[in-house]
PDB file of C-alpha atoms in Angstrom:
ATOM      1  CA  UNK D  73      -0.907   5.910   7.523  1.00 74.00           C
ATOM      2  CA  UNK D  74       1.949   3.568   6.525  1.00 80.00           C
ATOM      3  CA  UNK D  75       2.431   3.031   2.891  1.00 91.00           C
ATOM      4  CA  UNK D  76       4.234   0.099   0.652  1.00 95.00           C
ATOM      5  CA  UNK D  77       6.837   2.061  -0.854  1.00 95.00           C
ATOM      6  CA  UNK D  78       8.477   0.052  -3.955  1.00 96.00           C
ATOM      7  CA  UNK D  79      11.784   2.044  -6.110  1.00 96.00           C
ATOM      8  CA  UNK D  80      12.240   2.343  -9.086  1.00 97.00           C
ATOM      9  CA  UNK D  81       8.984   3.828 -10.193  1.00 96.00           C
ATOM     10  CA  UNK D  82       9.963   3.139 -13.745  1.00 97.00           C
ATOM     11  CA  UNK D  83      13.097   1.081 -15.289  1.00 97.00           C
ATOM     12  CA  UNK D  84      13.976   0.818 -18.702  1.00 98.00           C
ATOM     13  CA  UNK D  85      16.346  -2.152 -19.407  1.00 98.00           C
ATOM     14  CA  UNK D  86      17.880  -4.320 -22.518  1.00 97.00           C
ATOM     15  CA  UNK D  87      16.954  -7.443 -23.448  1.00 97.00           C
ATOM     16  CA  UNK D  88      18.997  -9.946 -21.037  1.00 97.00           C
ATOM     17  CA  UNK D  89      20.254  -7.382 -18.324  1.00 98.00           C
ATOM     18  CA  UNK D  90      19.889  -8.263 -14.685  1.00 98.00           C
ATOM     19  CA  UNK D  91      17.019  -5.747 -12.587  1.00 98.00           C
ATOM     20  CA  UNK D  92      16.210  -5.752  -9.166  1.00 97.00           C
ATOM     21  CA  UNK D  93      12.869  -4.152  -7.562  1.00 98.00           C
ATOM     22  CA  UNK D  94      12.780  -3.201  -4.238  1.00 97.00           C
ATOM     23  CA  UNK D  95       9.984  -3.027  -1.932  1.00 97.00           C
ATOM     24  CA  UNK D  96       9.723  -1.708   1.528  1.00 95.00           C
ATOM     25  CA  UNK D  97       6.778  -3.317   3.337  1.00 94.00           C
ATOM     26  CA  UNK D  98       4.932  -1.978   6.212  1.00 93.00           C
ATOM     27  CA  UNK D  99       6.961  -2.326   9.076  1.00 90.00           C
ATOM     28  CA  UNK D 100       4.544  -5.096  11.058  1.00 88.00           C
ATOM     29  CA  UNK D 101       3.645  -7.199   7.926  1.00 91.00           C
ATOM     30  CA  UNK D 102       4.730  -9.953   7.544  1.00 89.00           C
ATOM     31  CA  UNK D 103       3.490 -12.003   4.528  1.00 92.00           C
ATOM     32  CA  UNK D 104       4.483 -10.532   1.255  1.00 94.00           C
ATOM     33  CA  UNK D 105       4.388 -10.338  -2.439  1.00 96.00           C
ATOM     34  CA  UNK D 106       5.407  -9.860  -5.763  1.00 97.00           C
ATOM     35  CA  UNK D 107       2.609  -9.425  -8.271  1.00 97.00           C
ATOM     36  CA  UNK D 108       2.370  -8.211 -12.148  1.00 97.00           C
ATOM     37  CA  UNK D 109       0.454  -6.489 -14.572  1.00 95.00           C
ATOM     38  CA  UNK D 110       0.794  -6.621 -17.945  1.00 94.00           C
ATOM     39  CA  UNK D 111      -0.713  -3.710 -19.871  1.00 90.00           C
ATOM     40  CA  UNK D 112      -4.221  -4.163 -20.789  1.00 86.00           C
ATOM     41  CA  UNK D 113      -4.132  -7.488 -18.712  1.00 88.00           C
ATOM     42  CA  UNK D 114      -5.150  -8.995 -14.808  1.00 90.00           C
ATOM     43  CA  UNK D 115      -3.085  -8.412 -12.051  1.00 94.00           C
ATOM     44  CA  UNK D 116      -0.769 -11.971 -11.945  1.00 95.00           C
ATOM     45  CA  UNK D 117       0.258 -13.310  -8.864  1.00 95.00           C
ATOM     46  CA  UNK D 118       4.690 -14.268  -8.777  1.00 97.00           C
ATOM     47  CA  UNK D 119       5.529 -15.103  -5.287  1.00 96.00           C
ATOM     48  CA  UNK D 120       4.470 -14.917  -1.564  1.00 94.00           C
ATOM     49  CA  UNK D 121       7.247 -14.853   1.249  1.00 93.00           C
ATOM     50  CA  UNK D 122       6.818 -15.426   4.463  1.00 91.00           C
ATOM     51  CA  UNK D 123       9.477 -16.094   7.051  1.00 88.00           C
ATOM     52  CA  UNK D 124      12.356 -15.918   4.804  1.00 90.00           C
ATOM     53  CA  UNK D 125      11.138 -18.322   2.675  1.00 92.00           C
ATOM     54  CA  UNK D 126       9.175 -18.345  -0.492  1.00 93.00           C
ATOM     55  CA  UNK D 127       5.883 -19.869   0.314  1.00 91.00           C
ATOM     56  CA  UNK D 128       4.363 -20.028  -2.775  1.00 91.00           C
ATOM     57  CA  UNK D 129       4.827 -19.484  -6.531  1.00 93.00           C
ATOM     58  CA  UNK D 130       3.410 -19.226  -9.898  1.00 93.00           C
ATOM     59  CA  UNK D 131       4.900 -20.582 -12.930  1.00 94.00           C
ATOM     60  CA  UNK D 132       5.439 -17.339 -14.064  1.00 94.00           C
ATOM     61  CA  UNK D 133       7.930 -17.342 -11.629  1.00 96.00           C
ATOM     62  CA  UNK D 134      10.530 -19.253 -13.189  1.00 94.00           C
ATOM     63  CA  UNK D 135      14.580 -19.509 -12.475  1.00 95.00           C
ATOM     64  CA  UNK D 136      15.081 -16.177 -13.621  1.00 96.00           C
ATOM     65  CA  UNK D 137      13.039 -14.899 -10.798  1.00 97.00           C
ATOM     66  CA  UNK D 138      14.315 -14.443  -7.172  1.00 97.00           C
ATOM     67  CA  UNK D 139      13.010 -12.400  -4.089  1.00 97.00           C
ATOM     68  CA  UNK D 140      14.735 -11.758  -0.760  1.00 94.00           C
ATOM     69  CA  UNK D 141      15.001  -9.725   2.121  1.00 91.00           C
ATOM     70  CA  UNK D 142      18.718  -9.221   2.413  1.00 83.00           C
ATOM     71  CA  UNK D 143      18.369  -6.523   5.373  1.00 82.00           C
ATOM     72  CA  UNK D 144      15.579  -7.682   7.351  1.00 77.00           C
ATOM     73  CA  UNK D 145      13.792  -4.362   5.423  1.00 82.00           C
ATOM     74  CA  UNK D 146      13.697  -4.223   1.672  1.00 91.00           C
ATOM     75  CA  UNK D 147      11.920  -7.075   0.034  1.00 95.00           C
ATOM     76  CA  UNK D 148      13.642  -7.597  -3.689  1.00 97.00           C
ATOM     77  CA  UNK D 149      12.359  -9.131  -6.895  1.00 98.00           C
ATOM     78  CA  UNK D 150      15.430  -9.775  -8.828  1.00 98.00           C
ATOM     79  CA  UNK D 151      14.784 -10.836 -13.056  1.00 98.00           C
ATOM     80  CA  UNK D 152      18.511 -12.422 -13.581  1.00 96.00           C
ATOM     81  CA  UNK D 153      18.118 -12.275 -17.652  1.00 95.00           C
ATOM     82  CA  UNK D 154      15.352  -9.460 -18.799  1.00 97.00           C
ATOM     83  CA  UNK D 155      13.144 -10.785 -21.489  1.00 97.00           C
ATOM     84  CA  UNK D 156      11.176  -8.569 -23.691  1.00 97.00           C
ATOM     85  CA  UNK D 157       7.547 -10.422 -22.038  1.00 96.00           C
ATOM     86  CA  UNK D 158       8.862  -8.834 -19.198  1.00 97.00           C
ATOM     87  CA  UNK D 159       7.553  -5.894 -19.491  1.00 98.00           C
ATOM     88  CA  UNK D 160       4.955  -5.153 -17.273  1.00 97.00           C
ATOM     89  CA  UNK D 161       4.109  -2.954 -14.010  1.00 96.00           C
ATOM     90  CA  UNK D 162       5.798  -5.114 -10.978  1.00 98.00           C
ATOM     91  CA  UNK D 163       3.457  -4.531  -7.365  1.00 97.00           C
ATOM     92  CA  UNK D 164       4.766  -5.649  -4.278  1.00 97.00           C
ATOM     93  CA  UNK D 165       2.066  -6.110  -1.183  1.00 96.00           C
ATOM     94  CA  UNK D 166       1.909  -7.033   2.183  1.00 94.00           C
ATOM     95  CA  UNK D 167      -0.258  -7.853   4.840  1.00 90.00           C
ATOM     96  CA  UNK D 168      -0.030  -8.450   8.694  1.00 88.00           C
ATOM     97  CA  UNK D 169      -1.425 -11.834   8.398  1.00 83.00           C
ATOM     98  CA  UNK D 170      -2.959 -13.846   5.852  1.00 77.00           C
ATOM     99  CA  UNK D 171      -6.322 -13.520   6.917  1.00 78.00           C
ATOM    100  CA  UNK D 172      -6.349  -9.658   6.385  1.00 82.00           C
ATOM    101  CA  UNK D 173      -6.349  -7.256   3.498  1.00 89.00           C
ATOM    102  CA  UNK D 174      -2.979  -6.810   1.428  1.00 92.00           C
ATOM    103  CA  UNK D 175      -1.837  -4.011   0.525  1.00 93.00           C
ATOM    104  CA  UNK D 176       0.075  -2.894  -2.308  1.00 95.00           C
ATOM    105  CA  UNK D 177       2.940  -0.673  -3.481  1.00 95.00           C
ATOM    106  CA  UNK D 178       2.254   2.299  -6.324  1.00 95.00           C
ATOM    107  CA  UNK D 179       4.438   0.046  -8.495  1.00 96.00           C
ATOM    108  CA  UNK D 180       7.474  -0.329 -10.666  1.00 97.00           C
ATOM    109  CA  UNK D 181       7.020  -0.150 -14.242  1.00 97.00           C
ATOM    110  CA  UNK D 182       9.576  -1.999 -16.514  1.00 98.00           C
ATOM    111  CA  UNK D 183      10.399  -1.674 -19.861  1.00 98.00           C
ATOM    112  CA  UNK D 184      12.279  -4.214 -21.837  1.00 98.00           C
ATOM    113  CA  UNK D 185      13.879  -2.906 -24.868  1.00 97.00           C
TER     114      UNK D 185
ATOM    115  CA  UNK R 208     -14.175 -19.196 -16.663  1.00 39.00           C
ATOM    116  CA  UNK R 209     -11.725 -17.601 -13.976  1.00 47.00           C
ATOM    117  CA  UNK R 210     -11.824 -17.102 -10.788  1.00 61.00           C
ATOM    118  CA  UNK R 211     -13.011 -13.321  -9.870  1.00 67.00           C
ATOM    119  CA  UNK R 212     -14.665 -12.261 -12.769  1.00 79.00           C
ATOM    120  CA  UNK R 213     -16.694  -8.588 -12.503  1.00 82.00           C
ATOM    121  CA  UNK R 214     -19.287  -7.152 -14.728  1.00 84.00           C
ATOM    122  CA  UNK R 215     -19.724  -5.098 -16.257  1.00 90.00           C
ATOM    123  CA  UNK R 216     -16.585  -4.721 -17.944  1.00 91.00           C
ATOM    124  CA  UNK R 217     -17.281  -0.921 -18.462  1.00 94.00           C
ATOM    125  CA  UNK R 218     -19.637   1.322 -16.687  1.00 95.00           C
ATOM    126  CA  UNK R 219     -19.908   4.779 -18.080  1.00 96.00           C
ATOM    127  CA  UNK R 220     -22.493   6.870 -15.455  1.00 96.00           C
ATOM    128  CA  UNK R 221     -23.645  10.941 -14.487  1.00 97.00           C
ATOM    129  CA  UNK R 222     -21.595  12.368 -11.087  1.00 97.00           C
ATOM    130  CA  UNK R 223     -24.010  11.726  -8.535  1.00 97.00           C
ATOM    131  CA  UNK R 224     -25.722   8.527 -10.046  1.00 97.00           C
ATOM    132  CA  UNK R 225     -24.596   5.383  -8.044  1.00 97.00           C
ATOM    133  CA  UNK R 226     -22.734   2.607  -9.888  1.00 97.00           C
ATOM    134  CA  UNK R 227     -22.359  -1.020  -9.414  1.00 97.00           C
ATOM    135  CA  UNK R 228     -20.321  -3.455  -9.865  1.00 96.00           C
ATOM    136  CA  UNK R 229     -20.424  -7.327  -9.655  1.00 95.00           C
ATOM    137  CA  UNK R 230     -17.567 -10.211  -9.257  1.00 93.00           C
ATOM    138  CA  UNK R 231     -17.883 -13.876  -9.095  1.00 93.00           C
ATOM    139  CA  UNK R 232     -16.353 -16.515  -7.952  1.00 90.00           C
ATOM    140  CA  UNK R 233     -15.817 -20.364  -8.447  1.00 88.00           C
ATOM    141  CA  UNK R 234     -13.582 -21.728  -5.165  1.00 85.00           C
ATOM    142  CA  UNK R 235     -14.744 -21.426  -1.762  1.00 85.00           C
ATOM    143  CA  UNK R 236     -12.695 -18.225   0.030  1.00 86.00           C
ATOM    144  CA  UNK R 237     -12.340 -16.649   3.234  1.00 87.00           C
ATOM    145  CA  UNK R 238     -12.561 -13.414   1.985  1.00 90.00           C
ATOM    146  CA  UNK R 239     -13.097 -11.268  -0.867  1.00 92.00           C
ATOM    147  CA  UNK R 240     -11.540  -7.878  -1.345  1.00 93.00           C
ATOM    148  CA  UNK R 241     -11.777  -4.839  -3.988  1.00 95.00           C
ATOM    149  CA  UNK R 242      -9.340  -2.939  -4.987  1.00 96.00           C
ATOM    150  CA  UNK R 243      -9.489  -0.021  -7.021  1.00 96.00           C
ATOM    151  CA  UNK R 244      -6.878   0.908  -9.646  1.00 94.00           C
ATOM    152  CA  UNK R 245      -6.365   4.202 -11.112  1.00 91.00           C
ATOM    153  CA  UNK R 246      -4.883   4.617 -14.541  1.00 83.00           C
ATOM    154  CA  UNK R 247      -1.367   3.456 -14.534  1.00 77.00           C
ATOM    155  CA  UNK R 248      -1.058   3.658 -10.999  1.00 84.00           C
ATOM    156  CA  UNK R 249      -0.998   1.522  -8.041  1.00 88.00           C
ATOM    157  CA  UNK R 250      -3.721  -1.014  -6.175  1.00 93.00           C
ATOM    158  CA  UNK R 251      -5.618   0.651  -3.385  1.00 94.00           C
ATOM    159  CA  UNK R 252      -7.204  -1.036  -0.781  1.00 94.00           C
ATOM    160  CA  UNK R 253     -11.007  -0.603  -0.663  1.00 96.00           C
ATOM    161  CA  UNK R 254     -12.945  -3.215   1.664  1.00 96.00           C
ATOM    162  CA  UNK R 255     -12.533  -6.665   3.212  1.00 94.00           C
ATOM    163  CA  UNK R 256     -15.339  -8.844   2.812  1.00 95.00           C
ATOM    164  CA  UNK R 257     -15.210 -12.090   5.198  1.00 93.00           C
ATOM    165  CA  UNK R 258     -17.177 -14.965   3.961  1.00 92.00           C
ATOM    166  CA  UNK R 259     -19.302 -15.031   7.550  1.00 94.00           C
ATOM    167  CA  UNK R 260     -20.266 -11.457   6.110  1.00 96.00           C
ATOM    168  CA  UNK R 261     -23.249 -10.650   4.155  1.00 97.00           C
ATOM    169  CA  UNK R 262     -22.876  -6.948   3.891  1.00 98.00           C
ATOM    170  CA  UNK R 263     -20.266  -4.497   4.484  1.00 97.00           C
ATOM    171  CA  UNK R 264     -20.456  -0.356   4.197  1.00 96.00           C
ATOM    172  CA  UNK R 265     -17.203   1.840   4.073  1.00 95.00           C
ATOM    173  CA  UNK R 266     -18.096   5.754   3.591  1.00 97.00           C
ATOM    174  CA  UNK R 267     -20.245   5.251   0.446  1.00 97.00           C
ATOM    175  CA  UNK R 268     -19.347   2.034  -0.471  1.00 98.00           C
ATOM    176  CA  UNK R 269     -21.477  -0.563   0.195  1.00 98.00           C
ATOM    177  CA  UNK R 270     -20.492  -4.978  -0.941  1.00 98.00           C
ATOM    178  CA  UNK R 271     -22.048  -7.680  -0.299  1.00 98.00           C
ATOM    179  CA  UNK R 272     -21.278 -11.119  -0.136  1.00 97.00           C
ATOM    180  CA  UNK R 273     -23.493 -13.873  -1.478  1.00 96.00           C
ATOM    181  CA  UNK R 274     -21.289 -17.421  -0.626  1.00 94.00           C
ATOM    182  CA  UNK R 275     -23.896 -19.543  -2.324  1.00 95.00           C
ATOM    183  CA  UNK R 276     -24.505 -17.722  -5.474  1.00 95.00           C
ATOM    184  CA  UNK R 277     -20.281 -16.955  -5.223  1.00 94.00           C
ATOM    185  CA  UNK R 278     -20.570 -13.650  -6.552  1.00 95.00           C
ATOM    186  CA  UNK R 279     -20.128 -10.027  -4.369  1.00 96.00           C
ATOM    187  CA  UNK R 280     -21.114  -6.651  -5.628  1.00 97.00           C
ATOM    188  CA  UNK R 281     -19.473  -3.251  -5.287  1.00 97.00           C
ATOM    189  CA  UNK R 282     -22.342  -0.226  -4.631  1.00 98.00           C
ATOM    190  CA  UNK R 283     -20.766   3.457  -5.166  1.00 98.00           C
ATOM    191  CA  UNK R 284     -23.283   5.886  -4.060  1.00 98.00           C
ATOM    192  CA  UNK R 285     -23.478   9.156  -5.077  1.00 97.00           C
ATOM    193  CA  UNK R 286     -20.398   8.796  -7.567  1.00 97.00           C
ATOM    194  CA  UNK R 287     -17.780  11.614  -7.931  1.00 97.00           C
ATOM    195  CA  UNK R 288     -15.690  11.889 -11.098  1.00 96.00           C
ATOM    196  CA  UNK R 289     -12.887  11.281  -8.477  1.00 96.00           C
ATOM    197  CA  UNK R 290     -14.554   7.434  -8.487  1.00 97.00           C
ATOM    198  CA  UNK R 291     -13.526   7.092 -12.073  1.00 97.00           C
ATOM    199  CA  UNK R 292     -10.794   3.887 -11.926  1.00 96.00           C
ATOM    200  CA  UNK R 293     -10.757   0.166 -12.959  1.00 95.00           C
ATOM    201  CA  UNK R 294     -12.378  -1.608 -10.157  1.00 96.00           C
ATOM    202  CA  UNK R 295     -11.291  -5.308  -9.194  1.00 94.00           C
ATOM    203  CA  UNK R 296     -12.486  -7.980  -6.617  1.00 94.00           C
ATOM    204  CA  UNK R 297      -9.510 -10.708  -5.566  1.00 93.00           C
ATOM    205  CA  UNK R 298      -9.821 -13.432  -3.691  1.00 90.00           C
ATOM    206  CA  UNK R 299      -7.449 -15.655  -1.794  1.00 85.00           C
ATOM    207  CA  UNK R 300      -7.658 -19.145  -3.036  1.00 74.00           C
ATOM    208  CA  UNK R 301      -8.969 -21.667  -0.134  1.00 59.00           C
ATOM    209  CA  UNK R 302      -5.236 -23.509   0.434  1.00 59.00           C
ATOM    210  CA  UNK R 303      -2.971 -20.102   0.165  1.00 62.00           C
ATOM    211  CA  UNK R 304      -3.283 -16.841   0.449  1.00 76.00           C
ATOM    212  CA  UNK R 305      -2.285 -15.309  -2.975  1.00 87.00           C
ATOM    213  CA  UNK R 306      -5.064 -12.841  -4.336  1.00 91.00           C
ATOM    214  CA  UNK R 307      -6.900 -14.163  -7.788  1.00 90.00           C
ATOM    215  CA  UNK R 308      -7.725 -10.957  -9.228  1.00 91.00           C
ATOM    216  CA  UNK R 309     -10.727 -10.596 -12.059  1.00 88.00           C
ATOM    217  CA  UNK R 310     -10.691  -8.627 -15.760  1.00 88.00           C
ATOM    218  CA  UNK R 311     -11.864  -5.402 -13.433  1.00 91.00           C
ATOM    219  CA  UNK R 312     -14.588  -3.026 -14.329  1.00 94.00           C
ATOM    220  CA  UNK R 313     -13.854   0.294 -15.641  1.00 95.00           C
ATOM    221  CA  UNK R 314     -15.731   2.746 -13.965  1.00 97.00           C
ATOM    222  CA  UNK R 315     -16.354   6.504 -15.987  1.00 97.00           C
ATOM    223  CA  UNK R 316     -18.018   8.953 -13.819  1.00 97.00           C
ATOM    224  CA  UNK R 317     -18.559  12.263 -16.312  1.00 96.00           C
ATOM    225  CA  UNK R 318     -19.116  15.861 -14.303  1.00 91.00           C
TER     226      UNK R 318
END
C-alpha cells in the first residue's frame, strides 16, 4: 500500500539554523500538508498546498515558514531561523482530494537546542 | 471549547473488553475521521465518517455519526493490547479542508 514517507526521522538543530523537512506524498495526491505536534499537545495544522500554491495557513505559520515542491516530488517545510518553540514532531499528509481521508507521514521529530 | 474534543481523556480496559471513545464537535463538517497515534510515532488512518453517514464498521471498529448532537463515537470490540494508542477524531472545517484535531483519548488495553 503506498505510504507518506517524510526524512529526517529526527533532527537536532541550534537555535537560529535553517532546516528543511521533506515529504514524499503518495504519488496521485494531490492536496497536502504540513502539520505539528508539540509534545504532550494536539496535532496543529501549518499549511495546505495544492497546485503549487499554498492554499491555506495558520498563524503558526509565520515568515520563517516555507513549503514547496521544487521537483514536482518532494514536498518541503523549510524553518529559515530555528527557534527553541520549535521543537515539536513535524507530519506531512496528503490526500487525493479534499473530500477524502488524509493521510500522514511517520514524522520528523525536531529538536531545538 | 474546541473543535473535536474526545472523552474520555484516558481509558484504561481488560484485552478482550470493548472500549469507547467519544468526540464532539461545534462547526458543521463533511466528514469526520479518527486517527490513531501510537507513542511517538506517526498518524494512522482509521475510518472516514461522511456526514450523510450514521454508522460505519471497519474490521472491529465500529463510529457513528450523530450531526445533530455533533459528536461521533469510536467502538473497539474485543480490544487487543495491540489497540493500546492515543486515539483522535479531526474534522475538516466547513470552508477548507485542514483537519481540527481533538486532546485524543489514551487508550490502555492490559493482557
Amino acid at each position: 500500500e503506498p505510504e507518506v514517507t517524510q526524512t529526517p526521522s529526527h533532527q537536532v538543530t541550534q537555535m537560529g539554523q535553517e532546516v528543511i523537512l521533506r515529504c514524499v506524498p503518495i504519488s496521485n495526491h494531490l492536496y497536502f500538508y504540513w502539520y505539528r505536534q508539540i509534545l504532550g499537545q494536539k496535532v496543529e495544522f501549518l499549511v495546505s498546498f495544492y497546485n503549487n500554491e499554498i492554499s491555506e495557513k495558520s498563524e503558526i505559520f509565520d515568515d520563517q515558514f516555507s513549503v514547496e515542491r521544487p521537483d514536482g516530488s518532494n514536498f518541503t517545510l523549510k524553518i529559515r531561523s530555528t527557534k527553541l518553540e520549535d521543537s515539536a514532531m513535524y507530519f506531512c499528509a496528503t490526500n487525493r482530494d479534499r473530500e477524502n481521508e488524509q493521510y500522514f507521514g511517520p514524522g520528523t521529530r525536531l529538536t531545538v537546542t | 471549547s474546541q473543535q473535536g474534543e474526545e472523552d474520555p481523556q484516558a481509558l484504561s480496559i481488560q484485552e478482550g473488553e470493548n472500549a469507547t471513545m467519544n468526540c464532539s464537535y461545534k462547526t458543521s463538517i463533511n466528514n469526520l475521521q479518527w486517527y490513531r497515534q501510537n507513542s511517538g510515532r506517526g498518524l494512522v488512518h482509521l475510518i472516514l465518517i461522511r456526514s450523510n453517514e450514521r454508522e460505519k464498521h471497519s474490521g472491529r471498529l465500529r463510529v457513528t455519526l450523530d450531526t445533530s448532537k455533533k459528536s461521533s463515537s469510536l467502538l473497539i470490540t474485543a480490544s487487543r493490547a495491540a489497540d493500546t494508542a492515543s486515539y483522535f477524531c479531526a474534522t475538516p472545517l466547513e470552508y477548507g479542508n485542514k483537519l481540527v484535531f481533538g486532546a485524543g483519548t489514551i487508550l490502555r488495553v492490559k493482557s
